[in-house]
Amino acid sequence: MIAFFTIAAAMTIAAVLCVLAPLLRRTPTTRASGTARTLAVAVFRANLAEVERDVSAGLLAKEHRADARLELERQLVDDTRLQPAAAVPESGGRGAFWRAGIAALMLAVLPAAALGLYLQLGNPVAIPLLAGDGIGLADDHAMFESTPEIMVTRLAVRLEREPGNADGWVLLGRSYAVLARYDDAIAAYRRALALVPDQAQWLADLADIEATAAGGDLNGAARAHIEAALTADPGNPKALALAGSAAFDRRDYTAAIDYWQRLAALPQISEETAAQARANASVAQARLGASAKP
């Protein structure tokens, strides 16, 4: 029974604090809103960083950078515009005096009212019965925490309303890939390519994700999309890089050398990428020479 009244007292204090808190504080908390905004910005930055890496490596044309950033910014706005803004603090002493009076009244009335109501209607015997059934309080705080997955889910819901938004499906695919949800990323890219079938960069991105999902295998499902990307744009840097790696993996060193030399000769790629392509071609050339020896 002592345990019961201890719990009851604690719950009463908690209830009183819940009532008093809005009366005593000057500005409502915006913690949940801040958390949601922080996570939305995290997803935005992860996608933006990937875009910038592709541009720096010459794997994404510079003229497409603005379009990609615009779509990312649009999604960031969608993720944050529904979050409540902080309220303006109430000015003047009159409002504070009124709140303090109400708080004092609640502090006196609520515990007495709770005790009186319990003595009329309560049943302490029920407490051990509930405890015997293993019924307890759970911390449901995690259920209300926003996560990057929730942000991405909101984008997916939006795209179900806008199924013709090809750039949106690509953004969703990139977001899923960041979260290592490769099957969902593949499905999103396929939705985009159903709308714009011959987009070489998207085909190359899809092939890269398919290979990642398959443990690095570029000669499975990914190979068809690598070839499709090169058919759409023979000079696509990412497709050439993937094609060279795929050919090397299947020991077609002649083809690997050709792909990597073509990649190194592209004017838009970084010097670092070009140097790596030439180094890869040299390794393939050595392998080709070794395999030609009796």
Short mmCIF file of C-alpha atoms in Angstrom, two decimals:
data_model
loop_
_atom_site.label_atom_id
_atom_site.label_comp_id
_atom_site.label_asym_id
_atom_site.label_seq_id
_atom_site.Cartn_x
_atom_site.Cartn_y
_atom_site.Cartn_z
CA MET A 1 0.00 0.00 0.00
CA ILE A 2 2.89 2.35 0.80
CA ALA A 3 4.27 1.67 -2.65
CA PHE A 4 0.89 2.49 -4.18
CA PHE A 5 0.59 5.84 -2.41
CA THR A 6 4.17 6.65 -3.35
CA ILE A 7 3.35 6.01 -7.01
CA ALA A 8 0.07 7.93 -6.70
CA ALA A 9 1.89 10.90 -5.18
CA ALA A 10 4.46 10.87 -7.95
CA MET A 11 1.74 10.74 -10.60
CA THR A 12 -0.12 13.59 -8.93
CA ILE A 13 3.05 15.70 -8.87
CA ALA A 14 3.63 14.91 -12.53
CA ALA A 15 0.07 15.91 -13.38
CA VAL A 16 0.42 19.17 -11.48
CA LEU A 17 3.68 19.95 -13.27
CA CYS A 18 2.07 19.25 -16.64
CA VAL A 19 -0.63 21.80 -15.81
CA LEU A 20 1.73 24.36 -14.31
CA ALA A 21 4.43 24.23 -16.93
CA PRO A 22 2.45 26.04 -19.67
CA LEU A 23 1.42 28.68 -17.14
CA LEU A 24 4.88 29.38 -15.78
CA ARG A 25 7.02 29.38 -18.88
CA ARG A 26 7.15 32.44 -21.08
CA THR A 27 7.84 30.79 -24.39
CA PRO A 28 6.50 27.40 -25.53
CA THR A 29 9.15 24.83 -26.25
CA THR A 30 10.07 24.07 -29.82
CA ARG A 31 12.24 21.02 -29.13
CA ALA A 32 10.28 18.60 -31.33
CA SER A 33 10.24 21.17 -34.14
CA GLY A 34 13.97 21.75 -33.76
CA THR A 35 14.65 18.00 -33.86
CA ALA A 36 12.62 17.57 -37.02
CA ARG A 37 14.36 20.49 -38.67
CA THR A 38 17.78 19.19 -37.68
CA LEU A 39 17.09 15.78 -39.19
CA ALA A 40 15.62 17.31 -42.35
CA VAL A 41 18.80 19.36 -42.76
CA ALA A 42 20.91 16.22 -42.16
CA VAL A 43 19.17 14.39 -45.02
CA PHE A 44 19.54 17.49 -47.21
CA ARG A 45 23.26 17.78 -46.49
CA ALA A 46 23.90 14.09 -47.14
CA ASN A 47 22.23 14.28 -50.55
CA LEU A 48 23.90 17.59 -51.39
CA ALA A 49 27.32 16.19 -50.46
CA GLU A 50 26.77 13.26 -52.80
CA VAL A 51 25.85 15.62 -55.63
CA GLU A 52 28.97 17.71 -55.00
CA ARG A 53 31.17 14.60 -54.91
CA ASP A 54 29.78 13.48 -58.27
CA VAL A 55 30.36 16.94 -59.77
CA SER A 56 33.90 17.17 -58.38
CA ALA A 57 34.77 13.74 -59.75
CA GLY A 58 33.27 14.63 -63.11
CA LEU A 59 30.59 11.98 -62.73
CA LEU A 60 27.76 14.54 -62.87
CA ALA A 61 27.71 17.35 -65.42
CA LYS A 62 28.07 20.79 -63.84
CA GLU A 63 25.00 22.04 -65.67
CA HIS A 64 22.90 19.49 -63.75
CA ARG A 65 24.19 20.65 -60.34
CA ALA A 66 21.72 23.55 -60.07
CA ASP A 67 18.75 21.32 -60.90
CA ALA A 68 19.80 18.75 -58.31
CA ARG A 69 20.32 21.39 -55.63
CA LEU A 70 16.97 23.01 -56.43
CA GLU A 71 15.15 19.72 -55.95
CA LEU A 72 16.99 19.09 -52.67
CA GLU A 73 16.10 22.57 -51.43
CA ARG A 74 12.46 22.08 -52.42
CA GLN A 75 12.33 18.88 -50.38
CA LEU A 76 13.98 20.61 -47.41
CA VAL A 77 11.29 23.30 -47.53
CA ASP A 78 8.57 20.65 -47.68
CA ASP A 79 10.08 18.86 -44.67
CA THR A 80 10.27 21.99 -42.54
CA ARG A 81 7.44 24.30 -43.54
CA LEU A 82 4.86 22.40 -41.48
CA GLN A 83 6.91 22.60 -38.30
CA PRO A 84 5.42 25.08 -35.77
CA ALA A 85 7.33 28.29 -35.20
CA ALA A 86 8.24 29.49 -31.72
CA ALA A 87 5.57 31.61 -30.10
CA VAL A 88 6.22 35.25 -29.23
CA PRO A 89 6.72 35.70 -25.47
CA GLU A 90 3.88 37.46 -23.70
CA SER A 91 4.87 40.97 -22.75
CA GLY A 92 4.02 42.97 -19.64
CA GLY A 93 3.69 41.99 -15.98
CA ARG A 94 -0.08 41.66 -16.00
CA GLY A 95 -0.07 38.36 -17.90
CA ALA A 96 2.67 36.97 -15.66
CA PHE A 97 0.70 37.90 -12.52
CA TRP A 98 -2.41 36.18 -13.92
CA ARG A 99 -0.49 33.03 -14.74
CA ALA A 100 1.07 32.93 -11.28
CA GLY A 101 -2.35 33.20 -9.64
CA ILE A 102 -3.79 30.38 -11.72
CA ALA A 103 -0.71 28.26 -10.99
CA ALA A 104 -1.13 28.74 -7.23
CA LEU A 105 -4.79 27.78 -7.45
CA MET A 106 -4.00 24.63 -9.42
CA LEU A 107 -1.27 23.69 -6.97
CA ALA A 108 -3.75 23.80 -4.11
CA VAL A 109 -6.78 22.27 -5.81
CA LEU A 110 -5.44 19.45 -8.00
CA PRO A 111 -3.80 17.22 -5.33
CA ALA A 112 -6.81 17.57 -3.00
CA ALA A 113 -9.24 16.85 -5.80
CA ALA A 114 -7.26 13.80 -6.93
CA LEU A 115 -7.14 12.37 -3.41
CA GLY A 116 -10.84 12.96 -2.81
CA LEU A 117 -11.80 11.36 -6.11
CA TYR A 118 -9.62 8.34 -5.42
CA LEU A 119 -11.09 7.79 -1.95
CA GLN A 120 -14.54 7.76 -3.51
CA LEU A 121 -13.84 5.63 -6.59
CA GLY A 122 -10.40 4.04 -6.26
CA ASN A 123 -9.42 0.45 -5.48
CA PRO A 124 -5.84 -0.06 -4.20
CA VAL A 125 -6.29 -3.85 -4.46
CA ALA A 126 -6.13 -3.49 -8.21
CA ILE A 127 -2.50 -2.37 -8.04
CA PRO A 128 -0.94 -5.73 -7.11
CA LEU A 129 -3.21 -7.43 -9.66
CA LEU A 130 -1.85 -5.26 -12.42
CA ALA A 131 1.69 -5.75 -11.18
CA GLY A 132 1.17 -9.50 -11.13
CA ASP A 133 0.14 -9.37 -14.79
CA GLY A 134 3.38 -7.66 -15.66
CA ILE A 135 1.67 -4.46 -16.80
CA GLY A 136 3.99 -1.44 -16.64
CA LEU A 137 4.69 1.92 -18.16
CA ALA A 138 6.74 2.05 -21.36
CA ASP A 139 8.79 4.89 -22.64
CA ASP A 140 7.08 5.82 -25.88
CA HIS A 141 9.26 8.83 -26.48
CA ALA A 142 11.01 7.11 -29.40
CA MET A 143 7.69 6.78 -31.21
CA PHE A 144 7.53 10.55 -31.55
CA GLU A 145 11.10 11.21 -32.53
CA SER A 146 11.56 12.30 -36.12
CA THR A 147 14.16 10.31 -38.03
CA PRO A 148 15.77 10.55 -41.47
CA GLU A 149 13.60 7.58 -42.47
CA ILE A 150 10.50 9.60 -41.62
CA MET A 151 11.73 12.51 -43.71
CA VAL A 152 12.32 10.21 -46.66
CA THR A 153 8.92 8.58 -46.16
CA ARG A 154 7.31 11.99 -46.42
CA LEU A 155 9.02 12.51 -49.77
CA ALA A 156 7.76 9.11 -50.91
CA VAL A 157 4.20 10.04 -49.90
CA ARG A 158 4.50 13.31 -51.80
CA LEU A 159 5.67 11.48 -54.91
CA GLU A 160 2.68 9.16 -54.77
CA ARG A 161 0.66 12.34 -55.25
CA GLU A 162 3.08 13.56 -57.93
CA PRO A 163 4.01 10.36 -59.80
CA GLY A 164 5.17 12.27 -62.86
CA ASN A 165 7.99 14.04 -60.98
CA ALA A 166 11.01 12.22 -62.40
CA ASP A 167 13.57 14.40 -60.56
CA GLY A 168 11.70 13.71 -57.33
CA TRP A 169 11.98 9.95 -57.84
CA VAL A 170 15.73 10.32 -58.40
CA LEU A 171 16.03 12.35 -55.21
CA LEU A 172 14.09 9.65 -53.38
CA GLY A 173 16.38 7.00 -54.83
CA ARG A 174 19.47 8.90 -53.67
CA SER A 175 17.96 9.30 -50.21
CA TYR A 176 17.19 5.59 -49.95
CA ALA A 177 20.74 4.80 -51.04
CA VAL A 178 22.12 7.05 -48.27
CA LEU A 179 20.01 5.04 -45.82
CA ALA A 180 21.29 1.76 -47.36
CA ARG A 181 17.74 0.86 -48.43
CA TYR A 182 18.96 -0.39 -51.78
CA ASP A 183 15.84 -2.24 -52.94
CA ASP A 184 13.76 0.88 -52.36
CA ALA A 185 16.41 3.01 -54.09
CA ILE A 186 16.34 0.72 -57.12
CA ALA A 187 12.55 0.90 -57.27
CA ALA A 188 12.64 4.71 -57.09
CA TYR A 189 15.18 4.99 -59.92
CA ARG A 190 13.09 2.66 -62.04
CA ARG A 191 10.10 4.93 -61.53
CA ALA A 192 12.21 7.87 -62.73
CA LEU A 193 13.51 5.96 -65.74
CA ALA A 194 9.99 4.90 -66.68
CA LEU A 195 9.34 8.61 -67.16
CA VAL A 196 12.71 9.49 -68.77
CA PRO A 197 14.06 6.21 -70.22
CA ASP A 198 17.33 7.40 -71.78
CA GLN A 199 18.81 9.49 -68.96
CA ALA A 200 22.39 8.24 -68.90
CA GLN A 201 23.29 9.58 -65.46
CA TRP A 202 20.27 7.96 -63.83
CA LEU A 203 21.02 4.66 -65.55
CA ALA A 204 24.60 4.81 -64.27
CA ASP A 205 23.41 5.68 -60.76
CA LEU A 206 20.97 2.77 -60.84
CA ALA A 207 23.72 0.39 -61.96
CA ASP A 208 25.95 1.59 -59.12
CA ILE A 209 23.20 0.96 -56.54
CA GLU A 210 22.39 -2.44 -58.02
CA ALA A 211 26.05 -3.42 -57.79
CA THR A 212 26.24 -2.22 -54.19
CA ALA A 213 23.13 -4.23 -53.32
CA ALA A 214 24.72 -7.29 -54.93
CA GLY A 215 27.92 -7.02 -52.92
CA GLY A 216 29.88 -5.18 -55.62
CA ASP A 217 28.89 -7.40 -58.57
CA LEU A 218 28.91 -5.16 -61.66
CA ASN A 219 28.19 -8.01 -64.06
CA GLY A 220 24.76 -8.98 -62.74
CA ALA A 221 21.71 -6.74 -63.00
CA ALA A 222 23.98 -3.70 -63.06
CA ARG A 223 25.65 -4.59 -66.36
CA ALA A 224 22.56 -4.01 -68.51
CA HIS A 225 22.09 -0.55 -67.07
CA ILE A 226 25.78 0.30 -67.53
CA GLU A 227 25.48 -0.61 -71.19
CA ALA A 228 22.21 1.32 -71.50
CA ALA A 229 23.87 4.38 -69.99
CA LEU A 230 26.72 4.23 -72.50
CA THR A 231 24.25 3.78 -75.34
CA ALA A 232 22.44 6.94 -74.21
CA ASP A 233 25.70 8.84 -73.65
CA PRO A 234 29.00 7.18 -74.68
CA GLY A 235 30.89 9.86 -72.76
CA ASN A 236 29.13 9.55 -69.42
CA PRO A 237 31.98 9.47 -66.86
CA LYS A 238 30.27 7.30 -64.26
CA ALA A 239 29.12 4.77 -66.84
CA LEU A 240 32.66 4.54 -68.28
CA ALA A 241 34.15 4.07 -64.81
CA LEU A 242 31.66 1.32 -63.96
CA ALA A 243 32.08 -0.33 -67.35
CA GLY A 244 35.85 -0.45 -66.89
CA SER A 245 35.51 -2.03 -63.48
CA ALA A 246 32.94 -4.55 -64.74
CA ALA A 247 35.19 -5.56 -67.65
CA PHE A 248 38.19 -5.89 -65.33
CA ASP A 249 36.20 -8.10 -62.95
CA ARG A 250 35.32 -10.49 -65.77
CA ARG A 251 38.96 -10.39 -66.97
CA ASP A 252 38.15 -8.63 -70.22
CA TYR A 253 41.24 -6.47 -69.86
CA THR A 254 41.15 -5.10 -73.39
CA ALA A 255 37.68 -3.67 -72.83
CA ALA A 256 38.67 -2.38 -69.39
CA ILE A 257 41.65 -0.51 -70.85
CA ASP A 258 39.42 1.05 -73.53
CA TYR A 259 36.80 2.25 -71.03
CA TRP A 260 39.34 3.70 -68.62
CA GLN A 261 41.33 5.44 -71.35
CA ARG A 262 38.14 7.01 -72.67
CA LEU A 263 37.32 8.14 -69.13
CA ALA A 264 40.79 9.67 -68.63
CA ALA A 265 40.44 11.61 -71.90
CA LEU A 266 37.20 13.36 -70.91
CA PRO A 267 37.78 17.11 -70.50
CA GLN A 268 35.21 17.61 -67.72
CA ILE A 269 36.57 15.17 -65.16
CA SER A 270 38.95 16.10 -62.35
CA GLU A 271 42.67 15.43 -62.65
CA GLU A 272 42.43 13.05 -59.72
CA THR A 273 39.78 10.97 -61.49
CA ALA A 274 41.78 11.02 -64.72
CA ALA A 275 44.93 9.89 -62.89
CA GLN A 276 43.05 7.04 -61.25
CA ALA A 277 41.61 5.95 -64.61
CA ARG A 278 45.08 5.91 -66.17
CA ALA A 279 46.43 3.92 -63.23
CA ASN A 280 43.61 1.40 -63.59
CA ALA A 281 44.31 1.10 -67.30
CA SER A 282 47.99 0.42 -66.54
CA VAL A 283 47.03 -2.38 -64.15
CA ALA A 284 44.73 -3.88 -66.78
CA GLN A 285 47.50 -3.60 -69.38
CA ALA A 286 49.88 -5.49 -67.08
CA ARG A 287 47.26 -8.18 -66.52
CA LEU A 288 46.69 -8.43 -70.26
CA GLY A 289 50.42 -8.81 -70.89
CA ALA A 290 50.73 -11.45 -68.20
CA SER A 291 47.80 -13.45 -69.58
CA ALA A 292 49.30 -13.37 -73.08
CA LYS A 293 52.51 -15.07 -71.94
CA PRO A 294 52.64 -18.84 -72.44
#
